mmCIF file of C-alpha atoms in Angstrom:
data_model
loop_
_atom_site.group_PDB
_atom_site.id
_atom_site.type_symbol
_atom_site.label_atom_id
_atom_site.label_comp_id
_atom_site.label_asym_id
_atom_site.label_seq_id
_atom_site.Cartn_x
_atom_site.Cartn_y
_atom_site.Cartn_z
ATOM 1 C CA MET A 1 27.359 10.641 12.402
ATOM 2 C CA ASN A 2 25.899 7.142 11.995
ATOM 3 C CA ASN A 3 28.107 4.065 12.002
ATOM 4 C CA THR A 4 27.132 0.602 10.804
ATOM 5 C CA LEU A 5 27.799 -2.250 13.205
ATOM 6 C CA LEU A 6 27.609 -5.632 11.542
ATOM 7 C CA GLY A 7 30.109 -7.749 13.498
ATOM 8 C CA GLN A 8 28.938 -10.290 16.055
ATOM 9 C CA VAL A 9 31.082 -13.055 17.499
ATOM 10 C CA THR A 10 30.067 -16.556 18.541
ATOM 11 C CA ILE A 11 32.610 -18.858 20.184
ATOM 12 C CA GLY A 12 32.049 -22.602 20.196
ATOM 13 C CA SER A 13 29.498 -22.716 17.362
ATOM 14 C CA ASP A 14 29.061 -21.850 13.721
ATOM 15 C CA LYS A 15 25.501 -20.718 14.369
ATOM 16 C CA LEU A 16 24.470 -17.069 14.349
ATOM 17 C CA ALA A 17 24.602 -15.148 17.600
ATOM 18 C CA ALA A 18 21.396 -14.028 19.256
ATOM 19 C CA SER A 19 20.127 -10.607 18.180
ATOM 20 C CA GLY A 20 21.951 -7.868 20.038
ATOM 21 C CA ALA A 21 24.835 -10.063 21.200
ATOM 22 C CA LEU A 22 28.351 -8.684 20.889
ATOM 23 C CA LEU A 23 29.939 -11.931 22.098
ATOM 24 C CA GLN A 24 28.066 -15.178 22.615
ATOM 25 C CA LEU A 25 29.679 -18.334 24.031
ATOM 26 C CA LYS A 26 28.363 -21.756 23.059
ATOM 27 C CA GLU A 27 29.689 -25.165 23.954
ATOM 28 C CA PHE A 28 28.690 -28.467 22.360
ATOM 29 C CA ASP A 29 29.149 -31.985 23.662
ATOM 30 C CA THR A 30 30.221 -33.709 20.465
ATOM 31 C CA THR A 31 30.115 -37.135 22.138
ATOM 32 C CA ASP A 32 26.419 -36.854 22.915
ATOM 33 C CA ALA A 33 24.415 -38.091 19.941
ATOM 34 C CA GLN A 34 21.267 -36.602 21.458
ATOM 35 C CA SER A 35 22.617 -33.055 21.600
ATOM 36 C CA ASP A 36 21.733 -32.402 17.964
ATOM 37 C CA GLY A 37 23.610 -29.131 17.928
ATOM 38 C CA LEU A 38 22.025 -27.803 21.104
ATOM 39 C CA SER A 39 24.232 -25.650 23.286
ATOM 40 C CA ASN A 40 24.674 -26.021 27.031
ATOM 41 C CA THR A 41 26.325 -22.610 27.344
ATOM 42 C CA THR A 42 24.430 -19.506 26.264
ATOM 43 C CA LYS A 43 26.214 -16.796 28.226
ATOM 44 C CA GLY A 44 28.351 -14.058 26.736
ATOM 45 C CA LEU A 45 28.475 -10.303 26.346
ATOM 46 C CA GLY A 46 25.174 -8.729 25.459
ATOM 47 C CA MET A 47 23.681 -5.263 25.379
ATOM 48 C CA PRO A 48 20.886 -4.012 27.589
ATOM 49 C CA ARG A 49 17.643 -5.084 25.899
ATOM 50 C CA VAL A 50 15.103 -2.283 26.073
ATOM 51 C CA GLU A 51 12.018 -1.139 24.237
ATOM 52 C CA LEU A 52 12.631 2.376 22.974
ATOM 53 C CA LYS A 53 9.569 4.614 23.005
ATOM 54 C CA ALA A 54 11.113 7.399 20.910
ATOM 55 C CA LEU A 55 14.377 8.211 19.149
ATOM 56 C CA ASP A 56 14.792 11.710 20.579
ATOM 57 C CA GLY A 57 13.515 14.018 23.295
ATOM 58 C CA ASP A 58 13.789 13.162 26.973
ATOM 59 C CA LEU A 59 16.220 10.258 27.410
ATOM 60 C CA GLY A 60 14.321 8.736 30.325
ATOM 61 C CA LEU A 61 10.984 8.856 28.539
ATOM 62 C CA SER A 62 12.534 7.397 25.399
ATOM 63 C CA MET A 63 13.450 4.312 27.455
ATOM 64 C CA GLY A 64 10.124 4.065 29.233
ATOM 65 C CA VAL A 65 11.292 5.361 32.619
ATOM 66 C CA GLN A 66 10.594 8.565 34.531
ATOM 67 C CA GLY A 67 11.119 11.769 32.593
ATOM 68 C CA GLY A 68 14.235 13.702 33.625
ATOM 69 C CA SER A 69 15.692 10.683 35.432
ATOM 70 C CA LEU A 70 18.548 10.231 32.931
ATOM 71 C CA ASP A 71 20.976 13.010 31.985
ATOM 72 C CA LYS A 72 21.417 13.380 28.222
ATOM 73 C CA THR A 73 25.072 14.369 28.358
ATOM 74 C CA THR A 74 26.459 11.882 30.858
ATOM 75 C CA HIS A 75 24.847 9.006 28.970
ATOM 76 C CA ILE A 76 26.441 9.792 25.594
ATOM 77 C CA GLY A 77 27.630 6.486 24.138
ATOM 78 C CA LEU A 78 25.016 4.369 25.907
ATOM 79 C CA THR A 79 24.352 1.449 23.569
ATOM 80 C CA VAL A 80 21.257 -0.741 23.756
ATOM 81 C CA TYR A 81 19.421 -3.341 21.753
ATOM 82 C CA HIS A 82 15.854 -2.217 20.971
ATOM 83 C CA VAL A 83 13.536 -5.232 20.977
ATOM 84 C CA GLY A 84 10.772 -3.692 18.870
ATOM 85 C CA ASP A 85 8.556 -6.173 17.075
ATOM 86 C CA LEU A 86 7.383 -6.137 13.450
ATOM 87 C CA CYS A 87 4.683 -3.573 14.171
ATOM 88 C CA SER A 88 6.781 -1.216 16.269
ATOM 89 C CA PRO A 89 7.326 2.197 14.650
ATOM 90 C CA ILE A 90 11.020 1.842 15.600
ATOM 91 C CA ALA A 91 12.823 -1.040 13.915
ATOM 92 C CA ALA A 92 14.520 -3.603 16.149
ATOM 93 C CA GLY A 93 18.289 -3.297 16.327
ATOM 94 C CA ILE A 94 21.261 -1.672 18.027
ATOM 95 C CA TYR A 95 21.105 2.029 18.943
ATOM 96 C CA VAL A 96 23.598 4.399 20.551
ATOM 97 C CA TRP A 97 22.705 7.625 22.402
ATOM 98 C CA SER A 98 24.426 10.650 20.800
ATOM 99 C CA GLY A 99 23.381 13.168 23.424
ATOM 100 C CA ASP A 100 20.418 14.366 21.368
ATOM 101 C CA ASN A 101 18.936 11.193 19.889
ATOM 102 C CA TRP A 102 19.262 7.462 19.424
ATOM 103 C CA GLN A 103 21.304 6.622 16.342
ATOM 104 C CA TYR A 104 20.764 3.337 14.558
ATOM 105 C CA LEU A 105 23.840 1.104 14.251
ATOM 106 C CA GLY A 106 22.515 -2.131 12.820
ATOM 107 C CA GLY A 107 20.069 -4.994 13.095
ATOM 108 C CA THR A 108 17.008 -4.867 10.874
ATOM 109 C CA VAL A 109 16.118 -2.404 8.139
ATOM 110 C CA PRO A 110 15.536 0.978 9.824
ATOM 111 C CA ARG A 111 12.027 2.351 9.505
ATOM 112 C CA ARG A 112 11.485 5.920 8.428
ATOM 113 C CA ASP A 113 8.527 8.028 7.430
ATOM 114 C CA ARG A 114 8.578 8.554 3.667
ATOM 115 C CA ALA A 115 5.153 10.167 3.414
ATOM 116 C CA SER A 116 4.859 13.153 1.083
ATOM 117 C CA PHE A 117 2.682 14.718 -1.580
ATOM 118 C CA ASN A 118 4.109 16.270 -4.738
ATOM 119 C CA GLU A 119 1.718 18.980 -5.877
ATOM 120 C CA ALA A 120 3.310 19.246 -9.332
ATOM 121 C CA SER A 121 3.218 15.551 -10.221
ATOM 122 C CA GLY A 122 0.193 14.626 -8.103
ATOM 123 C CA ILE A 123 2.111 11.682 -6.616
ATOM 124 C CA LEU A 124 1.140 10.724 -3.067
ATOM 125 C CA THR A 125 3.620 8.686 -0.999
ATOM 126 C CA ASP A 126 2.588 6.898 2.203
ATOM 127 C CA PHE A 127 4.681 6.093 5.299
ATOM 128 C CA GLU A 128 6.123 2.930 3.734
ATOM 129 C CA GLY A 129 7.038 4.613 0.471
ATOM 130 C CA ASN A 130 4.162 3.255 -1.621
ATOM 131 C CA GLN A 131 3.303 5.781 -4.322
ATOM 132 C CA TYR A 132 -0.146 6.560 -5.717
ATOM 133 C CA THR A 133 -1.333 8.617 -8.650
ATOM 134 C CA THR A 134 -3.984 11.236 -7.857
ATOM 135 C CA LYS A 135 -6.327 13.451 -9.837
ATOM 136 C CA VAL A 136 -8.692 16.349 -9.135
ATOM 137 C CA PHE A 137 -12.360 15.710 -9.871
ATOM 138 C CA GLY A 138 -14.393 18.854 -9.415
ATOM 139 C CA THR A 139 -12.939 20.464 -6.289
ATOM 140 C CA LYS A 140 -11.530 17.311 -4.656
ATOM 141 C CA ARG A 141 -8.324 15.401 -5.193
ATOM 142 C CA TRP A 142 -8.705 11.614 -5.196
ATOM 143 C CA MET A 143 -6.277 8.726 -5.247
ATOM 144 C CA THR A 144 -6.662 6.994 -8.620
ATOM 145 C CA GLN A 145 -5.258 3.725 -7.275
ATOM 146 C CA ASN A 146 -6.464 1.506 -4.442
ATOM 147 C CA LEU A 147 -4.731 1.918 -1.107
ATOM 148 C CA ARG A 148 -2.091 -0.690 -0.282
ATOM 149 C CA ALA A 149 -0.733 0.629 3.021
ATOM 150 C CA ILE A 150 0.159 -1.864 5.738
ATOM 151 C CA ARG A 151 1.049 0.811 8.293
ATOM 152 C CA LYS A 152 -0.752 3.801 9.777
ATOM 153 C CA PRO A 153 0.625 7.325 9.286
ATOM 154 C CA ASP A 154 2.565 6.928 12.568
ATOM 155 C CA GLY A 155 4.358 3.811 11.299
ATOM 156 C CA THR A 156 2.572 1.222 13.438
ATOM 157 C CA CYS A 157 0.799 -1.717 11.811
ATOM 158 C CA ILE A 158 -2.789 -1.016 10.832
ATOM 159 C CA ASP A 159 -3.828 -4.201 12.618
ATOM 160 C CA PRO A 160 -1.071 -5.964 14.603
ATOM 161 C CA VAL A 161 -3.349 -8.901 15.435
ATOM 162 C CA ASP A 162 -5.386 -9.697 12.342
ATOM 163 C CA GLY A 163 -3.531 -7.920 9.550
ATOM 164 C CA VAL A 164 -5.063 -6.795 6.264
ATOM 165 C CA ARG A 165 -5.700 -8.947 3.187
ATOM 166 C CA PHE A 166 -5.323 -9.259 -0.545
ATOM 167 C CA ASN A 167 -7.220 -11.274 -3.154
ATOM 168 C CA PRO A 168 -4.679 -13.253 -5.190
ATOM 169 C CA ALA A 169 -6.903 -13.538 -8.285
ATOM 170 C CA LYS A 170 -9.046 -16.273 -6.799
ATOM 171 C CA ASN A 171 -12.782 -16.629 -6.330
ATOM 172 C CA ALA A 172 -14.733 -18.575 -3.692
ATOM 173 C CA THR A 173 -11.521 -20.267 -2.608
ATOM 174 C CA VAL A 174 -10.580 -20.787 1.022
ATOM 175 C CA MET A 175 -6.846 -20.229 1.231
ATOM 176 C CA PRO A 176 -4.243 -20.713 3.956
ATOM 177 C CA LEU A 177 -4.141 -17.684 6.222
ATOM 178 C CA ALA A 178 -0.464 -17.084 5.489
ATOM 179 C CA GLN A 179 -1.269 -16.726 1.810
ATOM 180 C CA ILE A 180 -3.505 -13.713 2.208
ATOM 181 C CA LYS A 181 -2.672 -12.203 5.589
ATOM 182 C CA VAL A 182 -0.530 -9.090 5.450
ATOM 183 C CA LEU A 183 0.988 -8.141 8.811
ATOM 184 C CA GLY A 184 3.849 -5.680 8.722
ATOM 185 C CA VAL A 185 5.393 -7.137 5.559
ATOM 186 C CA MET A 186 4.074 -8.513 2.288
ATOM 187 C CA PRO A 187 4.143 -12.341 2.238
ATOM 188 C CA SER A 188 6.322 -13.855 -0.465
ATOM 189 C CA GLY A 189 4.776 -15.664 -3.409
ATOM 190 C CA ASN A 190 3.366 -15.134 -6.885
ATOM 191 C CA VAL A 191 -0.058 -14.375 -8.347
ATOM 192 C CA THR A 192 -1.291 -15.487 -11.771
ATOM 193 C CA TYR A 193 -4.317 -14.170 -13.680
ATOM 194 C CA THR A 194 -5.330 -13.542 -17.305
ATOM 195 C CA GLU A 195 -5.838 -10.098 -18.818
ATOM 196 C CA ASN A 196 -6.875 -9.721 -22.463
ATOM 197 C CA GLY A 197 -5.950 -13.335 -23.068
ATOM 198 C CA ILE A 198 -2.413 -12.867 -21.721
ATOM 199 C CA VAL A 199 -1.394 -14.872 -18.676
ATOM 200 C CA LYS A 200 0.317 -12.581 -16.185
ATOM 201 C CA THR A 201 2.439 -13.927 -13.332
ATOM 202 C CA MET A 202 3.945 -11.515 -10.833
ATOM 203 C CA THR A 203 5.010 -11.297 -7.227
ATOM 204 C CA ASN A 204 2.415 -10.611 -4.535
ATOM 205 C CA GLU A 205 3.901 -7.153 -4.071
ATOM 206 C CA ALA A 206 3.671 -6.311 -7.784
ATOM 207 C CA PHE A 207 0.088 -7.613 -7.939
ATOM 208 C CA VAL A 208 -0.957 -5.554 -4.942
ATOM 209 C CA SER A 209 0.631 -2.449 -6.513
ATOM 210 C CA ILE A 210 -2.012 -2.812 -9.259
ATOM 211 C CA PHE A 211 -5.102 -4.010 -7.377
ATOM 212 C CA GLY A 212 -4.445 -2.778 -3.832
ATOM 213 C CA LEU A 213 -5.170 -4.325 -0.445
ATOM 214 C CA PHE A 214 -8.435 -4.999 1.390
ATOM 215 C CA TYR A 215 -9.479 -3.613 4.762
ATOM 216 C CA THR A 216 -12.265 -4.019 7.269
ATOM 217 C CA TRP A 217 -14.140 -0.789 7.904
ATOM 218 C CA ASN A 218 -12.294 -0.179 11.175
ATOM 219 C CA GLN A 219 -8.941 -0.821 9.509
ATOM 220 C CA ALA A 220 -9.839 1.501 6.645
ATOM 221 C CA MET A 221 -10.603 4.357 9.030
ATOM 222 C CA VAL A 222 -6.944 4.520 10.174
ATOM 223 C CA ALA A 223 -5.220 3.523 6.933
ATOM 224 C CA CYS A 224 -5.105 6.662 4.759
ATOM 225 C CA PRO A 225 -1.878 8.728 4.709
ATOM 226 C CA LYS A 226 -1.731 11.853 6.866
ATOM 227 C CA GLY A 227 -3.709 14.675 5.273
ATOM 228 C CA TRP A 228 -6.052 12.250 3.491
ATOM 229 C CA HIS A 229 -9.248 10.461 4.519
ATOM 230 C CA VAL A 230 -11.419 7.542 3.412
ATOM 231 C CA ALA A 231 -13.907 8.832 0.842
ATOM 232 C CA SER A 232 -17.155 9.871 2.497
ATOM 233 C CA VAL A 233 -20.675 9.422 1.136
ATOM 234 C CA GLN A 234 -20.602 13.107 0.170
ATOM 235 C CA ASP A 235 -17.252 12.675 -1.585
ATOM 236 C CA TRP A 236 -18.734 9.923 -3.752
ATOM 237 C CA ALA A 237 -21.874 11.979 -4.393
ATOM 238 C CA ASP A 238 -19.749 14.927 -5.528
ATOM 239 C CA LEU A 239 -17.723 12.639 -7.788
ATOM 240 C CA THR A 240 -20.912 11.304 -9.372
ATOM 241 C CA THR A 241 -22.125 14.857 -9.950
ATOM 242 C CA THR A 242 -18.814 15.856 -11.515
ATOM 243 C CA LEU A 243 -18.684 12.889 -13.904
ATOM 244 C CA GLY A 244 -22.403 12.721 -14.617
ATOM 245 C CA VAL A 245 -24.648 9.681 -14.354
ATOM 246 C CA THR A 246 -24.481 8.640 -18.022
ATOM 247 C CA ASP A 247 -22.249 5.579 -18.299
ATOM 248 C CA LEU A 248 -20.815 6.435 -14.899
ATOM 249 C CA GLY A 249 -19.599 2.882 -14.372
ATOM 250 C CA ALA A 250 -17.630 2.893 -17.605
ATOM 251 C CA LYS A 251 -16.158 6.292 -16.795
ATOM 252 C CA LEU A 252 -14.881 5.057 -13.453
ATOM 253 C CA ARG A 253 -13.309 1.825 -14.658
ATOM 254 C CA GLY A 254 -9.677 1.344 -15.537
ATOM 255 C CA ASN A 255 -8.467 -0.738 -18.473
ATOM 256 C CA VAL A 256 -11.845 -0.293 -20.164
ATOM 257 C CA GLY A 257 -12.508 -3.115 -22.597
ATOM 258 C CA ALA A 258 -9.936 -5.434 -20.983
ATOM 259 C CA THR A 259 -11.082 -8.999 -20.323
ATOM 260 C CA TYR A 260 -10.060 -10.536 -17.003
ATOM 261 C CA LYS A 261 -10.096 -14.155 -15.893
ATOM 262 C CA THR A 262 -9.222 -15.613 -12.494
ATOM 263 C CA THR A 263 -6.942 -18.585 -11.998
ATOM 264 C CA ASP A 264 -9.820 -20.819 -10.915
ATOM 265 C CA SER A 265 -12.488 -19.797 -13.425
ATOM 266 C CA GLY A 266 -12.836 -20.514 -17.112
ATOM 267 C CA VAL A 267 -15.064 -17.483 -17.604
ATOM 268 C CA GLY A 268 -13.605 -14.162 -18.724
ATOM 269 C CA TYR A 269 -15.332 -10.872 -17.943
ATOM 270 C CA LYS A 270 -14.940 -7.672 -19.917
ATOM 271 C CA TRP A 271 -14.340 -4.902 -17.444
ATOM 272 C CA GLY A 272 -16.451 -2.021 -18.650
ATOM 273 C CA SER A 273 -17.568 -0.655 -21.974
ATOM 274 C CA ALA A 274 -15.432 -0.737 -25.104
ATOM 275 C CA ASP A 275 -17.507 2.082 -26.601
ATOM 276 C CA PRO A 276 -15.025 4.751 -27.772
ATOM 277 C CA ALA A 277 -17.704 7.394 -27.257
ATOM 278 C CA VAL A 278 -17.530 6.933 -23.488
ATOM 279 C CA THR A 279 -15.247 9.505 -21.886
ATOM 280 C CA ILE A 280 -12.895 7.743 -19.492
ATOM 281 C CA SER A 281 -12.316 9.758 -16.333
ATOM 282 C CA GLY A 282 -9.013 8.321 -15.165
ATOM 283 C CA PHE A 283 -10.490 7.202 -11.855
ATOM 284 C CA ASN A 284 -9.298 3.698 -12.761
ATOM 285 C CA ILE A 285 -11.328 1.222 -10.741
ATOM 286 C CA LEU A 286 -10.134 -2.339 -11.426
ATOM 287 C CA PRO A 287 -12.032 -5.599 -10.667
ATOM 288 C CA ALA A 288 -10.073 -6.417 -7.516
ATOM 289 C CA GLY A 289 -12.941 -8.291 -5.837
ATOM 290 C CA TRP A 290 -13.060 -8.499 -2.050
ATOM 291 C CA VAL A 291 -12.456 -10.851 0.898
ATOM 292 C CA ARG A 292 -15.154 -12.254 3.171
ATOM 293 C CA GLU A 293 -15.327 -11.561 6.886
ATOM 294 C CA ASP A 294 -13.488 -14.780 7.784
ATOM 295 C CA GLY A 295 -10.440 -13.314 6.046
ATOM 296 C CA LEU A 296 -9.904 -16.605 4.192
ATOM 297 C CA ASN A 297 -12.422 -16.529 1.374
ATOM 298 C CA ALA A 298 -11.449 -14.291 -1.538
ATOM 299 C CA VAL A 299 -14.214 -13.612 -4.050
ATOM 300 C CA ALA A 300 -15.256 -11.592 -7.102
ATOM 301 C CA PHE A 301 -11.851 -10.958 -8.665
ATOM 302 C CA SER A 302 -12.369 -10.042 -12.357
ATOM 303 C CA THR A 303 -16.057 -9.252 -11.892
ATOM 304 C CA SER A 304 -16.509 -6.585 -9.227
ATOM 305 C CA ALA A 305 -14.983 -3.844 -7.134
ATOM 306 C CA TYR A 306 -16.140 -2.854 -3.653
ATOM 307 C CA LEU A 307 -14.972 0.369 -1.985
ATOM 308 C CA TRP A 308 -15.621 1.617 1.557
ATOM 309 C CA THR A 309 -17.038 4.968 2.543
ATOM 310 C CA SER A 310 -16.477 6.551 5.939
ATOM 311 C CA ALA A 311 -20.181 6.246 6.804
ATOM 312 C CA PRO A 312 -20.481 4.975 10.407
ATOM 313 C CA ALA A 313 -22.907 2.263 9.290
ATOM 314 C CA GLY A 314 -20.203 0.839 7.053
ATOM 315 C CA GLY A 315 -21.698 2.126 3.833
ATOM 316 C CA TYR A 316 -19.854 1.122 0.681
ATOM 317 C CA ARG A 317 -19.896 1.551 -3.090
ATOM 318 C CA TYR A 318 -20.065 -1.363 -5.491
ATOM 319 C CA LEU A 319 -19.333 -1.716 -9.199
ATOM 320 C CA SER A 320 -19.821 -4.967 -11.094
ATOM 321 C CA PHE A 321 -18.839 -6.049 -14.592
ATOM 322 C CA SER A 322 -22.463 -6.366 -15.660
ATOM 323 C CA GLY A 323 -23.712 -2.917 -14.694
ATOM 324 C CA SER A 324 -22.904 0.604 -15.816
ATOM 325 C CA THR A 325 -23.690 2.331 -12.526
ATOM 326 C CA LEU A 326 -21.970 2.694 -9.194
ATOM 327 C CA SER A 327 -24.327 1.015 -6.738
ATOM 328 C CA SER A 328 -24.659 2.356 -3.205
ATOM 329 C CA PHE A 329 -25.400 0.457 -0.006
ATOM 330 C CA GLY A 330 -26.229 2.172 3.261
ATOM 331 C CA SER A 331 -24.960 -0.577 5.501
ATOM 332 C CA GLY A 332 -22.833 -3.680 5.414
ATOM 333 C CA ASN A 333 -20.831 -6.125 7.475
ATOM 334 C CA LEU A 334 -17.981 -4.052 8.923
ATOM 335 C CA ASN A 335 -15.748 -7.122 8.809
ATOM 336 C CA PHE A 336 -16.035 -7.527 5.060
ATOM 337 C CA ARG A 337 -12.733 -6.514 3.466
ATOM 338 C CA PHE A 338 -13.025 -3.961 0.665
ATOM 339 C CA SER A 339 -10.796 -1.620 -1.296
ATOM 340 C CA VAL A 340 -10.113 1.942 -0.129
ATOM 341 C CA ARG A 341 -9.761 5.219 -2.003
ATOM 342 C CA CYS A 342 -8.563 8.247 -0.063
ATOM 343 C CA VAL A 343 -9.448 11.913 -0.647
ATOM 344 C CA GLN A 344 -7.234 14.840 0.300
ATOM 345 C CA ASP A 345 -8.435 16.720 3.406
#
């Protein structure tokens, strides 16, 4: 049975206790104008600070020591503070050993694997709980939305150093790194763009749920949910065969006939054909643009979509507002950041 532990005590200060502290003592010299709230006493009662490697199994191994060195039964009730960082698959916080596993008591939001696939509805859910619509084209099931995962199928960050990116409806604009870097969590903020003459303002998270995130080729190769893979050259070839080459670009596009405009451009681009005779496939590519290799320069929102393939040379597929075909390139800069569509294994 899990219990929630929220209480921490600090004596001598109204400031929050350090993470994992049960009792923290602080003393302030109120006569010293230079103290500025700094404490000269930081001792108190704290928990052992460890880095848990697993939540169950061998107790010793779960704590990063020799396997079999710690008895499961005699250590029931052992309570520790796990110091996992943002990209750790186990959320930082307080854990107690139950005899079979580490139970979470409090700290940060616990991380759990929410990945699943609902065959009846076609809804794919990744580790973080992001949901994607899917559809069968020919003999293969595709995601019909761009990937927006920040974590790998094992729960670790896709790139704990560089992060992934998103294009906040801007073109040829160098932006602060914090505005477009996504590392473990989505940065706060809003995005504004125009669609069919209507100005739309939404949170970064809501925007990304529509247009997806952008990945280098190496990031893309580890980003798809378990049981799915980055579309291969053959996958795209089979899709083209299934849909036919006539007006392929229009068939692949989402919101056909919608006019998009970025926040820093006075030009609006109609995304695809408005011809009612064109059969729309439901593949739903949107003009998300891409991000250059420096990770700071977002380009081509409202005009183009770029999607990786799993080709070792970094091959990718490209669709612009002006053309009706899906262009193919056999090589590219692996550090460009493009959209990703996954196919079921």
